[in-house]
XYZ file of C-alpha atoms in Angstrom:
648
model
C 69.708 -30.449 9.274
C 67.024 -31.867 11.534
C 68.124 -34.600 13.886
C 65.665 -37.421 14.543
C 64.411 -37.988 18.059
C 64.221 -41.773 17.554
C 65.440 -44.292 14.893
C 64.536 -47.927 14.528
C 67.276 -50.636 15.167
C 68.384 -52.732 12.292
C 66.832 -55.754 13.836
C 63.501 -53.903 14.088
C 63.656 -52.942 10.557
C 64.462 -56.493 9.371
C 61.719 -57.972 11.485
C 59.024 -55.575 10.301
C 56.143 -56.568 8.111
C 56.855 -53.519 5.906
C 60.391 -54.766 5.254
C 59.029 -58.228 4.297
C 56.451 -56.515 1.986
C 59.071 -54.353 0.403
C 61.364 -57.351 -0.321
C 58.403 -59.201 -1.889
C 57.706 -56.231 -4.199
C 61.352 -55.680 -5.082
C 61.614 -59.137 -6.581
C 59.116 -58.128 -9.345
C 59.855 -54.282 -9.269
C 63.652 -54.006 -8.943
C 63.558 -50.200 -8.857
C 61.627 -50.509 -5.466
C 64.373 -50.743 -2.871
C 63.372 -48.530 -0.014
C 60.237 -46.809 1.363
C 60.410 -43.640 -0.943
C 60.490 -45.726 -4.003
C 57.792 -48.142 -2.617
C 55.558 -45.073 -1.979
C 56.090 -43.789 -5.457
C 55.369 -47.180 -7.034
C 52.204 -47.480 -4.889
C 50.695 -44.284 -6.237
C 52.120 -44.837 -9.859
C 50.651 -48.429 -10.098
C 47.758 -48.528 -7.649
C 46.156 -51.480 -9.252
C 49.196 -53.708 -8.706
C 49.805 -52.173 -5.189
C 46.387 -52.874 -3.803
C 46.365 -56.394 -5.237
C 49.657 -56.986 -3.590
C 48.237 -55.739 -0.226
C 45.374 -58.104 -0.618
C 47.639 -61.104 -1.006
C 50.199 -60.037 1.587
C 47.492 -59.407 4.240
C 45.693 -62.651 3.243
C 42.264 -61.231 2.646
C 39.709 -64.019 2.832
C 37.196 -64.102 -0.121
C 35.025 -66.703 -1.763
C 35.508 -65.202 -5.181
C 38.410 -63.183 -6.563
C 37.987 -59.892 -8.390
C 37.572 -59.281 -12.175
C 39.615 -56.102 -12.021
C 41.168 -54.047 -9.196
C 39.674 -50.767 -10.254
C 37.915 -49.429 -13.242
C 39.205 -45.815 -13.265
C 41.531 -44.673 -10.519
C 41.328 -41.079 -11.684
C 37.538 -40.929 -11.235
C 36.611 -39.177 -7.982
C 34.101 -39.899 -6.808
C 32.922 -42.994 -8.600
C 35.894 -45.374 -8.920
C 34.792 -48.995 -8.440
C 37.201 -51.304 -6.693
C 37.594 -55.103 -6.878
C 34.430 -55.665 -8.825
C 33.502 -59.448 -8.861
C 35.007 -60.174 -5.591
C 32.814 -61.774 -2.845
C 33.795 -61.655 0.775
C 32.490 -61.059 4.309
C 34.133 -58.597 6.746
C 33.299 -60.591 9.867
C 34.777 -63.748 8.356
C 38.089 -61.938 7.969
C 38.041 -60.694 11.488
C 37.119 -64.110 12.881
C 39.574 -66.231 10.903
C 41.197 -67.514 14.112
C 39.427 -70.097 16.372
C 41.800 -70.795 19.229
C 42.598 -69.965 22.750
C 44.666 -66.838 22.216
C 43.010 -63.857 23.976
C 41.103 -61.783 21.402
C 39.556 -59.086 23.536
C 40.413 -57.724 27.013
C 38.024 -55.112 28.586
C 39.024 -52.565 31.176
C 37.215 -49.829 32.982
C 38.078 -47.469 35.760
C 38.137 -50.334 38.274
C 40.559 -52.350 36.289
C 40.217 -55.450 34.131
C 36.537 -56.313 33.472
C 36.485 -59.282 31.302
C 38.239 -61.054 28.399
C 37.340 -63.439 25.418
C 39.522 -65.830 23.604
C 39.154 -66.053 19.741
C 37.208 -69.306 20.153
C 34.826 -67.702 22.718
C 34.440 -64.733 20.511
C 33.422 -66.817 17.488
C 30.966 -68.686 19.662
C 29.371 -65.552 20.990
C 29.179 -63.941 17.508
C 27.572 -67.001 16.212
C 24.903 -67.065 18.928
C 24.202 -63.412 18.372
C 23.987 -63.690 14.533
C 21.436 -66.430 15.055
C 19.427 -64.254 17.394
C 19.529 -61.302 14.854
C 18.499 -63.584 12.016
C 15.646 -64.810 14.210
C 14.412 -61.172 14.651
C 14.250 -60.859 10.977
C 17.522 -58.918 10.288
C 18.548 -59.297 6.656
C 21.196 -57.958 4.273
C 21.173 -54.237 4.179
C 19.127 -53.738 7.371
C 20.599 -51.230 9.934
C 21.677 -52.438 13.440
C 22.837 -49.721 15.879
C 24.805 -49.557 19.078
C 24.333 -46.942 21.853
C 27.067 -48.539 23.907
C 30.185 -47.989 26.084
C 33.406 -49.464 24.671
C 32.699 -53.003 25.815
C 33.169 -56.490 24.108
C 29.425 -56.565 23.346
C 29.877 -53.682 20.862
C 32.411 -55.848 19.073
C 30.379 -59.014 19.072
C 27.217 -57.142 18.020
C 29.082 -55.459 15.069
C 30.574 -58.749 13.955
C 27.193 -60.550 14.083
C 25.586 -57.780 12.145
C 28.447 -57.937 9.481
C 28.211 -61.735 9.230
C 24.604 -61.304 7.921
C 25.364 -58.639 5.548
C 23.543 -55.996 7.678
C 25.019 -52.460 8.422
C 26.339 -51.423 11.838
C 26.366 -47.873 13.192
C 27.236 -46.796 16.715
C 27.587 -43.850 18.987
C 28.770 -43.524 22.548
C 26.373 -43.325 25.517
C 27.421 -39.802 26.398
C 25.346 -38.521 23.487
C 22.112 -36.783 24.518
C 18.849 -37.996 23.248
C 18.664 -35.435 20.378
C 22.250 -36.222 19.401
C 21.274 -39.941 19.091
C 18.096 -39.093 17.162
C 20.007 -36.812 14.751
C 22.109 -39.833 13.845
C 19.960 -42.953 14.114
C 16.847 -41.023 13.155
C 18.310 -40.678 9.686
C 19.279 -44.457 9.169
C 16.251 -46.008 11.000
C 17.775 -49.087 12.530
C 15.567 -52.198 13.136
C 17.579 -53.302 16.178
C 19.354 -51.207 18.810
C 21.925 -52.513 21.381
C 22.264 -50.325 24.440
C 23.761 -50.619 27.907
C 21.891 -49.689 31.027
C 24.503 -46.904 31.607
C 28.127 -46.179 31.808
C 30.767 -44.933 34.244
C 32.992 -41.861 33.824
C 35.404 -40.124 36.405
C 33.977 -42.246 39.226
C 30.288 -41.535 38.480
C 27.631 -43.829 37.331
C 25.244 -42.526 34.662
C 21.936 -44.293 34.019
C 21.046 -44.094 30.322
C 17.824 -46.021 30.412
C 15.547 -42.887 30.502
C 17.417 -41.490 27.695
C 17.088 -44.763 25.803
C 13.404 -44.882 26.360
C 13.064 -41.353 24.956
C 14.983 -42.315 21.860
C 13.180 -45.410 21.226
C 9.795 -43.809 21.752
C 10.659 -41.477 18.783
C 11.931 -44.254 16.528
C 9.131 -46.657 15.783
C 11.211 -48.450 13.226
C 13.316 -49.984 16.018
C 11.665 -53.379 16.571
C 14.018 -54.776 19.290
C 16.070 -53.081 21.878
C 18.693 -55.292 23.366
C 19.612 -54.018 26.808
C 23.165 -54.970 27.977
C 23.698 -55.026 31.803
C 26.764 -52.986 32.757
C 25.835 -50.871 35.882
C 23.572 -53.549 37.272
C 23.457 -57.285 36.941
C 19.737 -57.327 36.104
C 18.531 -53.957 34.797
C 14.723 -53.694 34.232
C 14.105 -53.946 30.491
C 10.472 -52.852 31.161
C 11.647 -49.266 31.403
C 12.323 -49.258 27.560
C 9.743 -50.124 24.878
C 10.312 -53.306 22.951
C 13.285 -54.294 25.128
C 14.865 -57.637 25.950
C 17.928 -58.335 28.083
C 21.067 -59.313 26.175
C 21.612 -62.764 27.830
C 17.937 -63.700 27.460
C 18.353 -63.087 23.705
C 21.491 -65.099 23.566
C 20.164 -68.083 25.603
C 17.666 -68.830 22.907
C 20.499 -69.477 20.384
C 23.141 -71.900 21.456
C 25.456 -74.031 19.253
C 24.146 -72.872 15.805
C 26.908 -72.720 13.163
C 28.381 -69.355 12.314
C 27.796 -68.543 8.650
C 29.177 -65.657 6.709
C 27.138 -64.154 3.816
C 29.322 -63.475 0.732
C 28.884 -59.953 -0.524
C 30.437 -57.554 -3.059
C 33.471 -55.549 -2.140
C 31.605 -52.271 -1.760
C 28.673 -53.738 0.296
C 27.842 -51.343 3.050
C 29.408 -52.251 6.356
C 29.470 -49.069 8.503
C 27.482 -45.749 8.693
C 29.705 -43.150 10.259
C 28.820 -39.560 11.161
C 30.415 -36.176 10.886
C 30.418 -34.053 13.982
C 27.272 -32.355 13.159
C 28.278 -29.001 14.582
C 27.008 -27.035 11.478
C 23.671 -28.986 11.017
C 22.576 -32.513 10.998
C 25.474 -34.959 10.954
C 26.361 -36.307 7.493
C 25.905 -40.137 7.248
C 28.916 -41.640 5.538
C 28.450 -45.216 4.228
C 31.674 -47.252 4.134
C 32.084 -50.505 2.314
C 33.211 -53.730 3.776
C 36.076 -54.436 1.357
C 37.485 -50.933 1.333
C 37.475 -50.766 5.080
C 39.090 -54.087 5.596
C 41.819 -53.661 2.875
C 42.708 -50.131 4.118
C 42.750 -51.070 7.748
C 45.012 -54.029 7.032
C 47.463 -52.008 5.122
C 47.556 -49.510 7.860
C 47.809 -52.015 10.785
C 50.113 -54.538 9.072
C 52.419 -52.367 7.026
C 52.382 -48.897 8.786
C 51.817 -49.933 12.316
C 53.709 -53.273 12.191
C 50.901 -55.292 13.887
C 51.604 -58.907 14.336
C 49.662 -61.856 15.847
C 51.863 -61.753 18.867
C 50.961 -58.183 19.618
C 48.664 -56.561 22.098
C 47.110 -53.420 20.771
C 45.221 -50.619 22.731
C 43.558 -47.524 21.561
C 41.784 -45.044 23.864
C 38.548 -44.385 22.029
C 34.733 -44.503 22.302
C 32.325 -46.389 20.083
C 31.513 -43.040 18.389
C 35.027 -42.412 17.031
C 36.356 -44.069 13.928
C 39.511 -45.169 15.853
C 37.146 -47.787 17.457
C 36.462 -49.309 14.052
C 40.125 -49.096 13.209
C 41.151 -50.784 16.377
C 38.649 -53.632 16.129
C 40.029 -54.593 12.588
C 43.161 -55.720 14.454
C 41.260 -58.917 15.003
C 41.897 -59.744 11.380
C 45.631 -60.025 12.300
C 44.911 -62.261 15.253
C 46.309 -59.768 17.859
C 44.921 -59.142 21.281
C 42.709 -56.090 21.358
C 42.360 -54.150 24.721
C 39.197 -52.000 25.285
C 38.849 -49.314 27.860
C 35.635 -47.555 29.062
C 35.845 -44.508 31.273
C 37.887 -41.450 31.970
C 41.539 -41.695 30.887
C 42.570 -39.831 34.171
C 40.468 -41.729 36.706
C 41.209 -42.982 39.326
C 44.742 -41.635 38.652
C 46.412 -39.660 35.886
C 48.328 -42.783 34.819
C 45.530 -45.360 34.651
C 46.001 -46.049 30.908
C 49.754 -46.693 31.429
C 48.707 -49.070 34.391
C 46.585 -50.796 31.719
C 49.668 -50.876 29.303
C 51.811 -52.414 32.056
C 49.372 -55.044 33.204
C 48.371 -56.246 29.694
C 51.883 -55.937 28.264
C 50.683 -53.576 25.551
C 52.961 -53.466 22.628
C 51.073 -50.754 20.591
C 49.455 -47.911 22.532
C 47.135 -45.545 20.865
C 45.639 -42.236 22.243
C 45.085 -38.697 21.230
C 47.291 -35.731 21.083
C 45.174 -33.914 23.753
C 45.605 -36.978 26.043
C 49.396 -36.735 25.918
C 49.324 -32.988 26.445
C 47.081 -33.380 29.470
C 49.159 -36.223 30.880
C 52.183 -33.964 30.878
C 50.155 -31.142 32.599
C 49.038 -33.672 35.179
C 52.644 -34.715 35.744
C 52.231 -38.354 34.809
C 55.490 -40.293 34.757
C 54.863 -43.538 32.904
C 58.643 -44.303 32.783
C 58.319 -45.464 36.417
C 56.333 -48.534 35.129
C 57.522 -51.610 33.250
C 56.766 -50.715 29.655
C 59.398 -52.881 28.239
C 56.999 -54.622 25.628
C 55.735 -51.252 24.307
C 57.312 -50.466 21.006
C 54.938 -48.034 19.341
C 52.798 -45.108 20.493
C 50.177 -43.828 18.120
C 48.556 -40.299 18.445
C 45.722 -38.821 16.481
C 42.590 -36.589 16.837
C 44.547 -33.321 16.408
C 48.138 -32.298 15.542
C 50.619 -33.533 18.108
C 52.681 -30.728 19.435
C 56.483 -30.938 19.212
C 56.567 -30.596 22.994
C 54.647 -33.801 23.331
C 57.402 -35.570 21.347
C 59.732 -34.341 24.190
C 57.309 -35.637 26.870
C 56.992 -39.088 25.346
C 60.774 -39.619 25.014
C 61.604 -38.067 28.356
C 58.791 -39.438 30.578
C 57.186 -42.344 28.830
C 59.746 -44.333 27.095
C 62.882 -43.389 25.174
C 62.949 -46.393 22.830
C 59.587 -46.285 21.153
C 58.304 -45.304 17.688
C 56.024 -42.253 18.234
C 53.759 -42.240 15.097
C 51.382 -39.291 14.876
C 48.869 -40.243 12.338
C 46.021 -38.347 10.613
C 42.995 -39.083 8.640
C 39.268 -39.008 9.453
C 35.830 -40.554 9.658
C 35.318 -39.578 6.000
C 37.814 -42.136 4.909
C 37.558 -44.390 8.011
C 41.391 -44.489 7.859
C 44.475 -42.225 7.441
C 46.278 -40.034 5.014
C 49.338 -39.811 7.177
C 50.832 -42.743 9.087
C 53.800 -44.378 10.778
C 56.774 -45.792 9.010
C 58.501 -48.687 10.951
C 61.590 -48.370 8.707
C 62.057 -44.641 9.226
C 63.204 -42.256 12.026
C 60.854 -40.036 13.951
C 61.366 -36.166 13.719
C 60.090 -33.953 16.318
C 56.723 -32.316 15.242
C 56.449 -34.304 12.064
C 54.197 -37.154 10.810
C 56.444 -39.717 9.385
C 54.864 -40.477 6.049
C 51.904 -40.389 3.667
C 50.022 -43.669 3.562
C 50.978 -46.106 0.736
C 48.561 -45.999 -2.149
C 47.354 -42.570 -1.018
C 48.360 -39.868 -3.395
C 48.327 -37.037 -0.882
C 49.652 -33.724 -1.820
C 49.548 -30.083 -0.637
C 47.888 -27.572 -2.924
C 48.361 -23.817 -2.922
C 45.369 -21.527 -3.681
C 45.790 -22.021 -7.394
C 45.603 -25.800 -7.107
C 49.350 -26.370 -7.671
C 51.252 -29.131 -5.654
C 53.859 -27.597 -3.394
C 56.540 -28.910 -1.010
C 57.724 -26.991 2.070
C 54.887 -24.560 1.916
C 51.704 -24.760 3.911
C 48.469 -25.288 1.988
C 45.390 -27.566 1.507
C 45.839 -31.303 2.167
C 44.372 -33.085 -0.815
C 44.281 -36.540 -2.370
C 44.508 -36.626 -6.068
C 43.751 -40.292 -6.840
C 40.971 -42.640 -5.705
C 41.480 -45.081 -2.881
C 39.361 -48.098 -1.729
C 38.111 -46.784 1.579
C 36.302 -43.660 0.057
C 32.656 -43.651 1.180
C 30.590 -45.763 -1.184
C 27.898 -43.075 -0.631
C 26.119 -40.763 1.905
C 22.929 -41.922 3.292
C 19.829 -40.347 1.777
C 21.844 -38.757 -1.009
C 20.532 -40.480 -4.199
C 22.134 -38.191 -6.716
C 25.416 -37.890 -4.853
C 25.266 -34.081 -4.554
C 26.051 -34.076 -0.777
C 28.938 -36.404 -1.255
C 30.514 -34.267 -4.060
C 29.881 -31.055 -2.113
C 31.770 -32.389 0.875
C 35.039 -32.992 -0.808
C 35.234 -32.141 -4.506
C 33.802 -28.586 -4.968
C 37.047 -26.570 -4.481
C 39.271 -28.715 -6.653
C 37.055 -30.781 -9.063
C 38.151 -34.418 -9.216
C 40.394 -33.962 -6.171
C 39.568 -34.910 -2.503
C 40.036 -31.746 -0.308
C 40.256 -32.950 3.135
C 40.078 -29.778 5.074
C 43.508 -29.886 6.821
C 46.079 -27.070 6.530
C 49.300 -28.910 6.175
C 52.863 -28.914 4.817
C 54.811 -31.661 2.957
C 58.454 -31.777 4.059
C 61.242 -32.513 1.583
C 61.915 -35.877 3.290
C 58.323 -36.961 2.775
C 56.820 -36.271 6.129
C 53.916 -34.072 6.947
C 53.233 -31.234 9.360
C 49.591 -30.500 10.075
C 48.721 -26.994 11.327
C 44.978 -27.562 11.963
C 41.688 -27.614 10.135
C 41.683 -25.348 7.023
C 38.065 -24.458 7.669
C 39.191 -23.061 10.927
C 42.307 -21.432 9.437
C 42.870 -17.897 10.705
C 43.424 -15.086 8.258
C 44.223 -11.718 10.063
C 45.617 -9.157 7.670
C 45.667 -11.715 4.904
C 48.101 -14.028 6.620
C 46.924 -17.612 6.816
C 47.570 -19.216 10.174
C 46.820 -22.705 11.363
C 45.181 -22.818 14.884
C 47.498 -25.540 15.990
C 50.474 -23.181 15.553
C 49.101 -21.091 18.376
C 48.007 -23.888 20.592
C 51.459 -25.463 20.484
C 52.922 -22.342 21.994
C 50.172 -21.429 24.464
C 49.811 -24.825 25.989
C 53.536 -25.071 26.834
C 52.896 -22.676 29.600
C 52.343 -24.345 32.929
C 49.521 -22.213 33.840
C 47.441 -23.098 30.801
C 45.415 -26.254 30.758
C 44.056 -25.724 27.224
C 42.977 -22.998 24.762
C 40.802 -21.994 21.831
C 41.526 -19.295 19.270
C 39.170 -17.781 16.653
C 38.906 -14.669 14.527
C 36.485 -11.913 15.276
C 35.211 -9.575 12.554
C 36.660 -6.258 13.417
C 36.976 -2.804 11.672
C 36.789 -4.190 8.168
C 39.283 -7.073 8.857
C 39.454 -9.800 11.514
C 41.365 -9.955 14.811
C 42.687 -12.911 16.746
C 40.895 -13.658 20.015
C 42.425 -16.348 22.336
C 40.596 -17.969 25.178
C 42.508 -19.768 27.830
C 41.382 -22.277 30.487
C 43.829 -22.042 33.375
C 44.876 -24.325 36.221
C 42.338 -24.334 39.098
C 42.773 -21.340 41.326
C 44.631 -19.211 38.865
C 43.435 -15.988 37.287
C 44.569 -14.378 34.020
C 46.497 -11.142 34.882
C 48.522 -8.811 32.658
C 51.754 -10.490 33.565
C 50.444 -13.814 32.282
C 48.802 -12.216 29.407
C 52.105 -10.679 28.342
C 53.975 -14.030 28.800
C 51.491 -15.653 26.483
C 52.072 -12.962 23.810
C 55.798 -13.221 24.205
C 55.698 -17.030 23.839
C 53.694 -16.792 20.676
C 55.695 -13.997 19.110
C 59.089 -15.432 19.776
C 58.261 -19.054 18.792
C 55.743 -18.511 16.038
C 55.577 -14.912 14.590
C 54.053 -11.547 15.470
C 51.114 -12.367 13.065
C 50.160 -15.206 15.466
C 49.882 -12.827 18.522
C 46.189 -12.484 19.590
C 44.820 -8.967 19.925
C 42.594 -10.096 22.840
C 43.271 -12.851 25.438
C 40.398 -13.830 27.803
C 40.071 -16.468 30.501
C 37.208 -18.969 30.418
C 36.136 -21.683 32.731
C 35.572 -24.286 29.947
C 36.098 -24.906 26.291
C 33.344 -26.419 24.180
C 34.196 -29.662 22.343
C 32.400 -32.362 20.328
C 31.465 -35.629 21.869
C 34.492 -37.089 20.187
C 36.653 -34.615 22.015
C 37.598 -32.092 19.420
C 37.427 -28.378 20.281
C 34.957 -26.414 18.193
C 36.424 -23.110 16.983
C 33.572 -22.575 14.454
C 30.843 -22.892 17.152
C 32.637 -20.285 19.385
C 32.983 -17.928 16.480
C 29.396 -18.110 15.766
C 28.501 -17.446 19.324
C 30.691 -14.381 19.695
C 29.198 -12.883 16.439
C 25.621 -13.601 17.625
C 24.954 -16.300 15.156
C 23.098 -19.565 16.045
C 25.057 -22.811 16.519
C 22.970 -25.133 14.387
C 23.427 -28.398 16.361
C 24.474 -27.932 20.040
C 23.570 -31.633 20.602
C 26.829 -32.474 18.846
C 28.733 -31.007 21.775
C 29.785 -32.898 24.905
C 29.429 -29.692 26.988
C 26.973 -27.315 25.129
C 26.493 -25.221 28.277
C 30.124 -24.058 27.796
C 28.982 -21.921 24.786
C 27.186 -19.589 27.270
C 30.695 -18.505 28.523
C 31.322 -16.784 25.153
C 28.079 -14.846 24.816
C 27.845 -11.016 24.984
C 31.425 -10.516 26.290
C 32.108 -6.866 27.126
C 35.795 -7.323 26.281
C 34.990 -8.071 22.672
C 32.930 -4.888 22.144
C 35.923 -2.498 22.374
């Protein structure tokens, strides 16, 4: 019987939003008495569940809905909350007081802050400026920005008008930006003059000029000073400085255009490593309702909280984090390297800002351990929840958090994606945490694990699917009038069922174990293996910084090939190679042991930080990688070309 690594106190349970919600439901649904029965009710009666979430989280709307959903079994194509009228920005700007709304940090420390009253005023001025430039409902406004408060204010101003916001981080190359914004053709583009990373200043104005020169639909470029107090906007066509734009609009009242529930709010992008990125259009109401459910019920976010997530404006966790404003919490933003000037800079931030909910990636926690960061030396007493996503959280990272970060903290590994701008697996403030296991499926999300025949299984790895519609499904893909791209992305393998692309296992107690992406699942000798199962073992070794594993076509089958990046100054010899194989064989299985292990200087990853097994596999087989501009370090692919060791 597995023993939990952490359990909530009775007081924490009683004070939680989820407990209050459960008590509310149990008064009208007596059979609902605990989280398992609440979850089953939420997927058995989704109309009632989502209506209760709307009320409990106090969604602001000018008109209530006519019906919650027309056909919850229709995927895609279910219509949610028809007849409702609301505005996303109005819900995030419901507070107008002196509590701090946004705090901005970079590698030098605290950069700036805004109260809720100041935030509303800034958004109002910016909305007036956008209106004066001619921005109307449905127009696209884009951001090429570091993770700064202006990204939040520009998004909210855009949403207040009923226009559509889309953003990517400034480390994208010009082609990567054009691959995204070139598809949606924004009328206004917000961009900083540069950004800082690992102690370096990167001037982005030349790249910006290149992008704008190829997108004539951009009528106004708003240049935000960041590296310099007064950058020269003349270097960029059709550019104006942010402050000059705002100074023309002071004191005008903030208005919120009332729109249908599924009105487009965000355009998000797939990683684009196999071609042009898919442009996923997310609706205002579905995004808001799903984020509130996840933040309020699963994360236990309250107005008194300070929440931080390490993210860029190009990752969906930025959108998720910003929705915390609807709860009235303080949101902390960070721009820069998570390990500069020291390995513990993010925990310095957590201590200084008294962060109560700290979000990051699984890779960050693994590297923090490798860099010997000891956050327990700081005063992290306010911290009660750590969130991790981006890739599966290794069991050893649970050990690291509880031994070196904080022993009394809820470590919630969560999982979802840009595709749903939210999560399928989440935290549960009422439940214990088990090593290596995500706590629960999201309420209202009928998540199951299918075997190859499409049968639901428990305790056996398979495809993670969702068998019932949910409000934050994309309302459409951009430039997909007949919906064929949308259907092909999720619904071809199991018609009428969302196939997410994760290889996972549902545990008997209702938790999830995710083994990696199913499209990168390894299949040597007919045995299906999740890549994360190998990474978990290899990266426990002190010598290994990170690794990437792929299959190589070989003698009528495939063989496993593992590439390892070692600590500086180390070389892969036969002794270490054998230790790696032993570690994998004894802790995973003989099937998991690679046939070939090679050392590389770098591992290619997308701009959002995910390693790219498929790109490496294409390179070693001499096939083209369709979109290298989606990679943060495309030059790393050259390390994998024409390797003699893979020819024998």
